Amino acid sequence: MNRSHGHRAPSGRVAYVSGRYLPHAQAGVHIEDRGLQFADAVYEVCAVLDGRLTDEPGHTERLERSLGALNMPMPMSPAALALVMREMVRRNRLKNGMLYLQVTRGAYRRDHAMQANPKLSVIMTARAIDIDAIGKRRSEGVAVIALPDLRWKRCDIKTTGLLANAMAKTEARKRGAFEAWLIDSDGMVTEGSSSNAWIVTGDGVLVTRNLSSTILAGVTRAGVLAALKSGAGTGVEERPFSIAEAVAAKEAFMTSASGGVLPVVSIDGREIGNGKPGPMTQKAHALYSKLDQSSTAP
Ligand code: PDD
């Protein structure tokens, strides 16, 4: 991965900042940007596979919802946004990667109160992903640990206020795990620090937490649900599950734009099922990949 910044050689990466395309290393926002000072900002991460944006309508719709929840308008029309996103893929020669999009309320003299008609900052960055590393994770599965959910009460808004998520992910990595599953005060799993959580019960039913303000409405989660409905013979329940039920489950997996469907093979060091990615997880991945390809605009 190219990590060039500042004084190093230019990476060829291009960033978008409020109407301008700039060399990645030179792109920036003002020091009084409210995204920096208050996390007064929302974001989206959209996967690019084979040069095509994955689940683009879902990401655009959620961006609009997150902005609306914080009384910010869309910075441009969905059609214009789609053009800029494609231009970013093109200028970065992105084949397999991630597009990161962030909208902040903009730069103002520091004041907690939110400006009513803000001049928004729009930021986009692109980065290649290691498709082989993801493939390895998909074939071997990943470990998760359970941690208390320390986040606020509006996890349905995709804000950049990710301190609790970052702390949980850091703890997971420190303990040799890939993801942390967050536990609410009732002992139920809300979601992962940057993914949605799923299990497969002994009866072969797929379970993922129902949508509410306690979790992010994952676009990949929605895609997998739609794919499962199109593929006959798979029972799905949208309800909370406990960490005990997860440990006793036949299979477990996580979903996110960055990783797609990833098998979870252990929780807190305890193996799920036989400790290997299971057939229902593989089916969910296969159905989702197929649906996604057929629904993505070229
Ligand atoms: N994370 N839950 C949380 C808390 C997330 O941050 C994410 C996404 C998801 C999955 O949503 P989606 O399927 O729409 O990616 C669930 C992104 C990838 C990130 O922060 O990098």
XYZ file of C-alpha atoms and ligand atoms in Angstrom, residues 43-46 55 59 62 98 100 151 155 158 162 165 179 182 191-197 215-222 255-260 288, ligand 1:
59
model
C -19.399 9.773 5.829
C -19.777 6.797 3.528
C -17.381 4.074 2.439
C -18.187 2.538 -0.928
C -24.247 -0.730 -3.803
C -24.798 4.514 0.073
C -27.957 6.566 3.594
C -12.579 1.953 -1.428
C -14.336 7.432 1.143
C -21.225 4.551 21.902
C -25.668 4.846 16.006
C -23.080 7.476 10.087
C -15.987 7.093 15.874
C -15.506 2.321 17.580
C -13.189 -7.194 14.903
C -20.222 -4.619 20.865
C -22.941 -4.743 15.850
C -19.225 -4.750 15.137
C -17.021 -1.681 15.517
C -17.201 -1.207 11.727
C -19.499 -3.991 10.530
C -22.860 -5.667 11.145
C -23.021 -8.950 13.060
C -26.943 0.112 15.012
C -25.941 1.425 11.620
C -28.221 0.280 8.807
C -25.461 -1.440 6.860
C -25.801 -1.233 3.096
C -24.122 -4.644 2.834
C -26.541 -5.952 5.498
C -29.461 -4.781 3.331
C -20.818 -7.647 6.778
C -19.387 -4.316 5.654
C -18.614 -2.418 2.484
C -14.902 -2.920 3.041
C -15.020 -6.689 3.593
C -18.332 -7.896 2.118
C -24.903 -11.255 -2.317
N -18.084 0.727 8.243
N -21.682 -0.794 11.456
C -20.744 0.150 11.619
C -20.559 0.758 12.966
C -19.954 0.545 10.518
O -19.021 1.494 10.669
C -20.160 -0.078 9.259
C -19.378 0.319 8.043
C -21.150 -1.076 9.151
C -21.442 -1.765 7.849
O -22.104 -0.909 6.966
P -21.907 -1.039 5.386
O -22.308 -2.423 5.031
O -22.829 -0.036 4.831
O -20.456 -0.786 5.091
C -21.903 -1.386 10.272
C -17.334 1.265 7.148
C -16.988 0.270 6.109
C -16.115 1.984 7.702
O -16.293 2.710 8.675
O -15.022 1.828 7.164
